[in-house]
XYZ file of C-alpha atoms in Angstrom:
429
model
C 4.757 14.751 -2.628
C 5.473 10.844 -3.428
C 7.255 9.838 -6.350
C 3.974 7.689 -6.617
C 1.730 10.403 -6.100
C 3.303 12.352 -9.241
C 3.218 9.169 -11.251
C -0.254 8.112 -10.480
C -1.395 12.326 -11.698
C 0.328 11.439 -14.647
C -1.059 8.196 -15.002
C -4.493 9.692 -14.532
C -3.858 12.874 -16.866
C -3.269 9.989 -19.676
C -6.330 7.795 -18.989
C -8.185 11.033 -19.166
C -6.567 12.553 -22.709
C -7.382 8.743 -24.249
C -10.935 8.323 -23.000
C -11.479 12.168 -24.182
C -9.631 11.841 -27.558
C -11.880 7.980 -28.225
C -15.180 10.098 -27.209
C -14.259 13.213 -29.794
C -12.911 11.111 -32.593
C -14.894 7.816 -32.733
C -18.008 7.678 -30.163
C -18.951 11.054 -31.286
C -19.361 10.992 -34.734
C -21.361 7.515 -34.957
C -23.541 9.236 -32.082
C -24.232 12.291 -34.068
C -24.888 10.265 -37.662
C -27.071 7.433 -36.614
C -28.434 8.034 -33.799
C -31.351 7.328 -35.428
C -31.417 4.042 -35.632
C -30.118 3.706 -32.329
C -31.835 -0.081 -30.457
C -32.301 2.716 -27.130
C -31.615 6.036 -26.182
C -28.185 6.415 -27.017
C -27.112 7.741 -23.474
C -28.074 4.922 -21.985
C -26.706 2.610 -24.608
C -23.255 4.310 -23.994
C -23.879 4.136 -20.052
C -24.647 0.480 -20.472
C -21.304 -0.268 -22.845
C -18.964 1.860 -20.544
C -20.178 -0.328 -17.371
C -20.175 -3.729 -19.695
C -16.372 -2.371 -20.639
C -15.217 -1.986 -17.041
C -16.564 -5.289 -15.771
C -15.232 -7.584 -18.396
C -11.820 -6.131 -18.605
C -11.487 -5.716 -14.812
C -12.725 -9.628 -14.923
C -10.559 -10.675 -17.715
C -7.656 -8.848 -15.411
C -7.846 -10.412 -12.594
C -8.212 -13.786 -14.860
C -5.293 -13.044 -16.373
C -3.868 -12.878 -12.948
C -5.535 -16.542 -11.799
C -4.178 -18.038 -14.860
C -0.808 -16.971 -14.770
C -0.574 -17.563 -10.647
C -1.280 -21.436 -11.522
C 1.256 -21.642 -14.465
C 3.871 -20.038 -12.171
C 3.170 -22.769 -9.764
C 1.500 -20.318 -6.924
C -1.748 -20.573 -5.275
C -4.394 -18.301 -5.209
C -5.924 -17.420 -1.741
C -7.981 -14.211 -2.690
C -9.510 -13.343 -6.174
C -11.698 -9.756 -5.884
C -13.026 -7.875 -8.488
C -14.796 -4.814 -8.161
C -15.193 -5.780 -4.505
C -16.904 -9.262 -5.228
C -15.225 -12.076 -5.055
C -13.564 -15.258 -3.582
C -11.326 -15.710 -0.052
C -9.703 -18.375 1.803
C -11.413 -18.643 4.809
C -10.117 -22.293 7.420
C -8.724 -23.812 4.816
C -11.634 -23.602 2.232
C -12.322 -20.574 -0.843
C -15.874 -18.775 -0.146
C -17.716 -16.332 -1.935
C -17.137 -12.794 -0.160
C -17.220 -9.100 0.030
C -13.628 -7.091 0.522
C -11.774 -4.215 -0.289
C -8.558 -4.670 -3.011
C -5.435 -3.334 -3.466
C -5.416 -2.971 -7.331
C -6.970 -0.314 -10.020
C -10.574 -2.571 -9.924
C -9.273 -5.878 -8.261
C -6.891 -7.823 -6.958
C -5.245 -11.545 -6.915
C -3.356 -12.851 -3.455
C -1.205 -15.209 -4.226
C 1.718 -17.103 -2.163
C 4.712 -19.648 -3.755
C 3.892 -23.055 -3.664
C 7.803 -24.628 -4.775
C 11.300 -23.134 -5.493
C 10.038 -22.820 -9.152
C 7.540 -20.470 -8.142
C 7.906 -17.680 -10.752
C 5.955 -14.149 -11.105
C 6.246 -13.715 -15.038
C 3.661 -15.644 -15.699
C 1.426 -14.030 -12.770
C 2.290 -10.556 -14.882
C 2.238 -11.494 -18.457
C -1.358 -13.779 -18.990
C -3.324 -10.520 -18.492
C -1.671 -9.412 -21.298
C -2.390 -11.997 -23.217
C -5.933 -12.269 -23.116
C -6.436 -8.537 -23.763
C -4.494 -9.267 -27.010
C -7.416 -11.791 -27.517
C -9.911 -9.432 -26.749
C -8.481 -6.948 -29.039
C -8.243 -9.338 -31.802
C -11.661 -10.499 -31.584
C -13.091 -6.467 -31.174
C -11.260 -5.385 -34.149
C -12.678 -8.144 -36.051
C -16.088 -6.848 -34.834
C -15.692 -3.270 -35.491
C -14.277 -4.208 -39.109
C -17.352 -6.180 -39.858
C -19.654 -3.868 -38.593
C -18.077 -1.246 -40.623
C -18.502 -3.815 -43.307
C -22.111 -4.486 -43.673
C -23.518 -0.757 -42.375
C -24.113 0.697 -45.578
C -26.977 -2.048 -45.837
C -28.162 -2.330 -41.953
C -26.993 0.931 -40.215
C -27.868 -0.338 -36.651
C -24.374 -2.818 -37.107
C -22.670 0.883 -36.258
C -24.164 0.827 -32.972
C -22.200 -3.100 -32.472
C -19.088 -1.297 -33.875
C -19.889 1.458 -31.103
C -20.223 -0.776 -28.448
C -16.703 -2.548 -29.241
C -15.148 0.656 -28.964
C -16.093 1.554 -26.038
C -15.226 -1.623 -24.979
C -11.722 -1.357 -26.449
C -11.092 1.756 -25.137
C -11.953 0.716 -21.608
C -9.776 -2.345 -21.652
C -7.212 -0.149 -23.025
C -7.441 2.339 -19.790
C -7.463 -0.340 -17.610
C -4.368 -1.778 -19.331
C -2.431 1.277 -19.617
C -2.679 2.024 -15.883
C -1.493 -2.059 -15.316
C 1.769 -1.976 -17.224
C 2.563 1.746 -16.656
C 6.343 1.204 -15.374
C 6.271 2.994 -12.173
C 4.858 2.398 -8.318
C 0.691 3.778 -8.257
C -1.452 4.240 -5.678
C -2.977 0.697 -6.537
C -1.071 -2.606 -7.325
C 0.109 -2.903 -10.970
C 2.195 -5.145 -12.990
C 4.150 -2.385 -14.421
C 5.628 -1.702 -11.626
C 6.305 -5.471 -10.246
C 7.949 -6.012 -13.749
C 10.095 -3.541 -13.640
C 11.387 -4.820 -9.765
C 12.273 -8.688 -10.544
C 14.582 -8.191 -13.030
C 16.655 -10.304 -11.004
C 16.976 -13.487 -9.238
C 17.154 -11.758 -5.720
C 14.239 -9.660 -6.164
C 12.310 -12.741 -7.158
C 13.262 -14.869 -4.315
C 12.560 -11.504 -1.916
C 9.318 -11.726 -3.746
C 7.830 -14.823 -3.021
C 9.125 -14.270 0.836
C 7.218 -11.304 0.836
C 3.997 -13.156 -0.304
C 4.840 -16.153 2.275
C 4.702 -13.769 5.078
C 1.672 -12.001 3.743
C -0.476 -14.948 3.568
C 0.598 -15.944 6.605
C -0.473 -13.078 7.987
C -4.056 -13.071 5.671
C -4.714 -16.524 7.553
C -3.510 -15.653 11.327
C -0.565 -18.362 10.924
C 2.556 -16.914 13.315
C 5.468 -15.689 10.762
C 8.128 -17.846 9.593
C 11.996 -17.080 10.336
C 12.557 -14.238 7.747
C 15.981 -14.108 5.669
C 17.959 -11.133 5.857
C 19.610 -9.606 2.834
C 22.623 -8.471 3.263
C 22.714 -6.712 -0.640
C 19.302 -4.239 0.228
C 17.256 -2.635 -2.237
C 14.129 -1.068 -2.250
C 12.163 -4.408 -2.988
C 14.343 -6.580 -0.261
C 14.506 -3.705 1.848
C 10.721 -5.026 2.614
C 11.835 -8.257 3.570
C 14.751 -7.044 5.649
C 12.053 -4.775 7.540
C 9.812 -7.932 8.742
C 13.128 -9.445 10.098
C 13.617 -5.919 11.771
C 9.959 -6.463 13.583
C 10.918 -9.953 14.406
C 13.743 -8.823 16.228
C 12.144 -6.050 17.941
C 9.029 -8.723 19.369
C 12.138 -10.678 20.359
C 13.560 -7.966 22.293
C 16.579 -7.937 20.489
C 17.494 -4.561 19.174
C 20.683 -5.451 18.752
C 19.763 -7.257 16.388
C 16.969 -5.164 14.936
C 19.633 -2.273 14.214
C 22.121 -4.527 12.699
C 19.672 -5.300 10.225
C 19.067 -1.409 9.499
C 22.393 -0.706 9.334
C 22.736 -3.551 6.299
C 20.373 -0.543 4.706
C 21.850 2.016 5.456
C 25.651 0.740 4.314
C 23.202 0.175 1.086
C 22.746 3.868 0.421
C 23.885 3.949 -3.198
C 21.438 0.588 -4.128
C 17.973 2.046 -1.963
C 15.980 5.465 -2.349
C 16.841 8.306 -0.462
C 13.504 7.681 1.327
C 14.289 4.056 2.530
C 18.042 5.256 3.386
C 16.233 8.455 5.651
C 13.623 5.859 7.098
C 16.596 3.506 7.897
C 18.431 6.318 9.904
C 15.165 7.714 11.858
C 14.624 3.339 12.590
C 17.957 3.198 13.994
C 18.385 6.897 15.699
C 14.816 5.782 17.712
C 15.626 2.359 18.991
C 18.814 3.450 19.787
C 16.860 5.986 22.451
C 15.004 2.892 22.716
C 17.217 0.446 23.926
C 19.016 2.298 26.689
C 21.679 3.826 24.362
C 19.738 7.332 24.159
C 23.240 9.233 24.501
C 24.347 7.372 21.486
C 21.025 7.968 19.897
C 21.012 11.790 20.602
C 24.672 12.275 19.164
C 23.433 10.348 16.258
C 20.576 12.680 15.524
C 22.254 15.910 16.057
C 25.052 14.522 13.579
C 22.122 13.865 10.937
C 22.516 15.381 7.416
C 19.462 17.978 6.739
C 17.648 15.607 4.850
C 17.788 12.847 7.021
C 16.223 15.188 9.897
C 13.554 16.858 7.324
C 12.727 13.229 6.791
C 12.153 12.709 10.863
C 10.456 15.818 10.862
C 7.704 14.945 7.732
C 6.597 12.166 9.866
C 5.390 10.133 7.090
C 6.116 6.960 8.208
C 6.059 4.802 11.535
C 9.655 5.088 12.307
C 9.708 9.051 11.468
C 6.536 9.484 13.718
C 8.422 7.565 16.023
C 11.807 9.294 16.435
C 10.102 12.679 15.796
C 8.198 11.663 19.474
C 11.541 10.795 21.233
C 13.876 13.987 20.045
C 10.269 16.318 20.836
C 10.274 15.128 23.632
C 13.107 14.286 25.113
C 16.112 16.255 22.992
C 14.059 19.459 22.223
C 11.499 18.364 24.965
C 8.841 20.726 22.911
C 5.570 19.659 24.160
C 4.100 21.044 21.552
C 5.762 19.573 18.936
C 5.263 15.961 20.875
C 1.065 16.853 20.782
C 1.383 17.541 16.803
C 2.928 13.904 16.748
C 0.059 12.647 18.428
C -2.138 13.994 15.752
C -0.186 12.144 12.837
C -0.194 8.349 14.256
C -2.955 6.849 13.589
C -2.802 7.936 9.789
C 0.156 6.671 9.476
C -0.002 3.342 10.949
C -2.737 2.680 8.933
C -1.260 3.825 5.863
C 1.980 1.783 7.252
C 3.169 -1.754 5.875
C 0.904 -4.471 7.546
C 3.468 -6.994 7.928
C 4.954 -4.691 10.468
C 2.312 -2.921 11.565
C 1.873 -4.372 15.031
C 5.394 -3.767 15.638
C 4.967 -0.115 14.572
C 2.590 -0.305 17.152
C 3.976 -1.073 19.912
C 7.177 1.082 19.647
C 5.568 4.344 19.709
C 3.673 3.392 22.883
C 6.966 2.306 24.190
C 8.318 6.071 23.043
C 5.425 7.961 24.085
C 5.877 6.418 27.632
C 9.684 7.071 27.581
C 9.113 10.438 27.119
C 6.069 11.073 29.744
C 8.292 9.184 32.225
C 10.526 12.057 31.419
C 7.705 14.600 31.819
C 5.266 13.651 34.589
C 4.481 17.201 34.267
C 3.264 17.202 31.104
C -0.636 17.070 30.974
C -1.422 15.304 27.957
C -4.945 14.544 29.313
C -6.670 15.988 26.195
C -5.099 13.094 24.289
C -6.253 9.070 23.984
C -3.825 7.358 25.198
C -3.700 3.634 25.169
C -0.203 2.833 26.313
C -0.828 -0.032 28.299
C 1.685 -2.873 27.278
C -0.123 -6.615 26.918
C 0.152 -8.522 29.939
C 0.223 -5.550 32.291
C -2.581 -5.203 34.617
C -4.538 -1.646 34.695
C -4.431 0.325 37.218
C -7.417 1.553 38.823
C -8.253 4.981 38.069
C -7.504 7.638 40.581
C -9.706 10.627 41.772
C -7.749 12.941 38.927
C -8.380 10.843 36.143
C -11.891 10.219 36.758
C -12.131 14.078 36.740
C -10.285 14.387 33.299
C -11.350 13.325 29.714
C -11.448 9.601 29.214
C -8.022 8.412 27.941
C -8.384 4.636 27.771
C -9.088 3.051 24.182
C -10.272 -0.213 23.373
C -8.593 -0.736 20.047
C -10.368 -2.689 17.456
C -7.288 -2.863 14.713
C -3.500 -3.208 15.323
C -3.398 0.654 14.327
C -6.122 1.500 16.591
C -4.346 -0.746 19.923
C -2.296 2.571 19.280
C -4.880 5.199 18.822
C -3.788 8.821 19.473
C -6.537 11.060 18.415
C -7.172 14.303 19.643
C -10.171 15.101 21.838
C -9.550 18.653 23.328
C -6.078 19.272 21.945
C -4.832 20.894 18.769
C -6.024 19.377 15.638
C -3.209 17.114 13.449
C -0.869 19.294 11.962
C -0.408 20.460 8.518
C 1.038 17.716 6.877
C 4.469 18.342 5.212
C 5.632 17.022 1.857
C 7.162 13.929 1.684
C 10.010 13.379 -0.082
C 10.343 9.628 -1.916
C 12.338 8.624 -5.224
């Protein structure tokens, strides 16, 4: 399991104990006394507040997030919110309909000068919830206030709780110091906490817009200090290298990561190794590549094995096939990478790509025997020419694939063959 899938259950097991102790302890009782003199059915009065609670604060988020971007000197190039929102789109912001990385939106922004700075970006959101909870205590107080004399003011008070307590969810799970399954500040606050990371920061969100608006990637700088924030960055210059052709390049920017053992995570230092071990067999140094895996401490190879990420999936391909040459063990591979191209980084994602096809035809080179013909396989590289189809082929399952996303130019999924493995745990700090 991922250190952020434990931390987003815990998370989640706090969110619920708040919203459960607020309902008990202060929805409840005004409920059960004056429900009487409730304006509707008091169901639907609470459905309508809890829905009213979400949209504001997930509005006054996200405004937060606008605000800050523009005192931070950034510009904004996507604002969602519950799926609604605005997008750059040649040159110009229009109204449209997208899916967000964030707990109920999110804000793309990219540096627009060297001042560019993040704090703002994380700190306005924080802010104007302090405003909101100013102004919703002074509404529950003075509701409290004048009940005794018009009771239905308790159903106001009511209504700012609920209101409160949503904002407060939504905030908790936004500052909560550790990587989610969704964007949150928490978490970016707690990675620039120093100059570096900041700089690697805005580089990040340079390429990523880029990339947003189909504009070709700008040369990338390499850090030579890695950590688990720059170790990002260094990875785009890694897929820039690889495009290029130059893997000798592309593995002396892994190795910068891996000499950075004691600064990363255990799971970027065991994704370094499988990156270099499988463009090593790559490159036409697959002796050196071999002797590198079988020298591999335990975790390292557990890491291969768990294929969780692109480069995993990838070496785990090469030593099936070609050190244990398992075919079996290659055809579970073939079940895991679509999944995880998709859930892959986009900024390399194309690169990903393309170097499994590369390793899936080393390896059936190796093997014409091998009758993968239960499998899609899309291995053609851009440029070449396709074949026409022989008497065989036309006799087996269709194996060409006309990919409709980056991941998909890849696609691997199983039409007769064994169903994708079990997935195994993946280990992450």
């Amino acid at each position: 399991m991922k250190k952020s899938e434990l931390m987003g259950y815990l998370v989640y097991a706090i969110l619920i104990v708040v919203a459960v102790l607020v309902g008990l302890f202060a929805i409840r009782p005004i409920i059960d006394q004056y429900q009487s003199s409730a304006p509707l059915n008091y169901f639907a009065f609470l459905a309508i507040a809890i829905v009213a609670g979400i949209v504001f604060n997930a509005i006054l988020l996200e405004l937060g997030h606008l605000l800050g971007a523009l005192i931070g000197h950034y510009k904004v190039y996507s604002w969602i919110v519950l799926w609604l929102g605005f997008a750059e789109k040649d040159g110009k912001m229009k109204g449209t309909v997208r899916n967000y990385d964030g707990f109920l939106g999110e804000t793309k922004i990219y540096p627009t000068s060297e001042k560019s700075s993040p704090r703002a970006y994380i700190y306005m959101p924080l802010v104007l919830f302090l405003v909101e909870v100013v102004a919703l205590v002074a509404l529950i107080a003075y509701a409290d206030g004048v009940a005794g004399s018009d009771p239905s003011w308790q159903w106001w008070k009511l209504f700012g709780i609920v209101i409160l307590t949503a904002g407060g969810i939504i905030y908790i799970y936004d500052i909560f110091p550790a990587a989610l399954d969704a964007k949150n500040d928490g978490y970016l606050l707690t990675v620039l906490t120093n100059k570096t990371n900041i700089e690697a920061y805005n580089d990040l969100l340079v390429s990523e817009y880029r990339l947003a608006t189909g504009q070709p990637l700008l040369e990338t700088k390499v850090y030579d200090k890695v950590t688990n924030f720059t170790s990002r960055i260094n990875a785009i210059a890694t897929a820039k290298a690889i495009d290029e052709n130059d893997f000798a390049k592309a593995i002396e920017i892994i190795d910068k990561t891996i000499a950075s053992k004691a600064s990363v995570s255990s799971y970027i230092y065991e994704d370094a190794c499988a990156q270099r071990v499988s463009l090593l067999m790559l490159s036409g140094r697959f002796e050196e590549g071999k002797k590198e895996y079988i020298d591999l401490p335990l975790e390292v190879k557990k890491h291969i094995a768990s294929m969780s990420t692109p480069a995993a999936v990838r070496a785990y391909i090469l030593v099936s096939g070609l050190v244990d040459e398992s075919k079996g063990e290659l055809e579970n591979a073939f079940g895991r990478v679509n999944a995880v191209l998709k859930k892959g980084s986009e900024e390399t994602r194309e690169s990903d790509a393309r170097l499994i096809k590369k390793a899936i035809k080393q390896v059936l080179e190796a093997h014409k025997d091998w009758d993968v013909s239960g499998y899609n396989l899309n291995l053609e590289e851009e440029g070449e020419k396709k074949e026409e189809a022989s008497a065989s082929e036309e006799k087996a399952p269709e194996t060409d694939v006309k990919p409709e996303t980056v991941a998909e130019e890849s696609q691997l999924s199983s039409q007769e063959g064994p169903s994708n493995p079990k997935e195994k745990d993946e280990k992450h700090d």
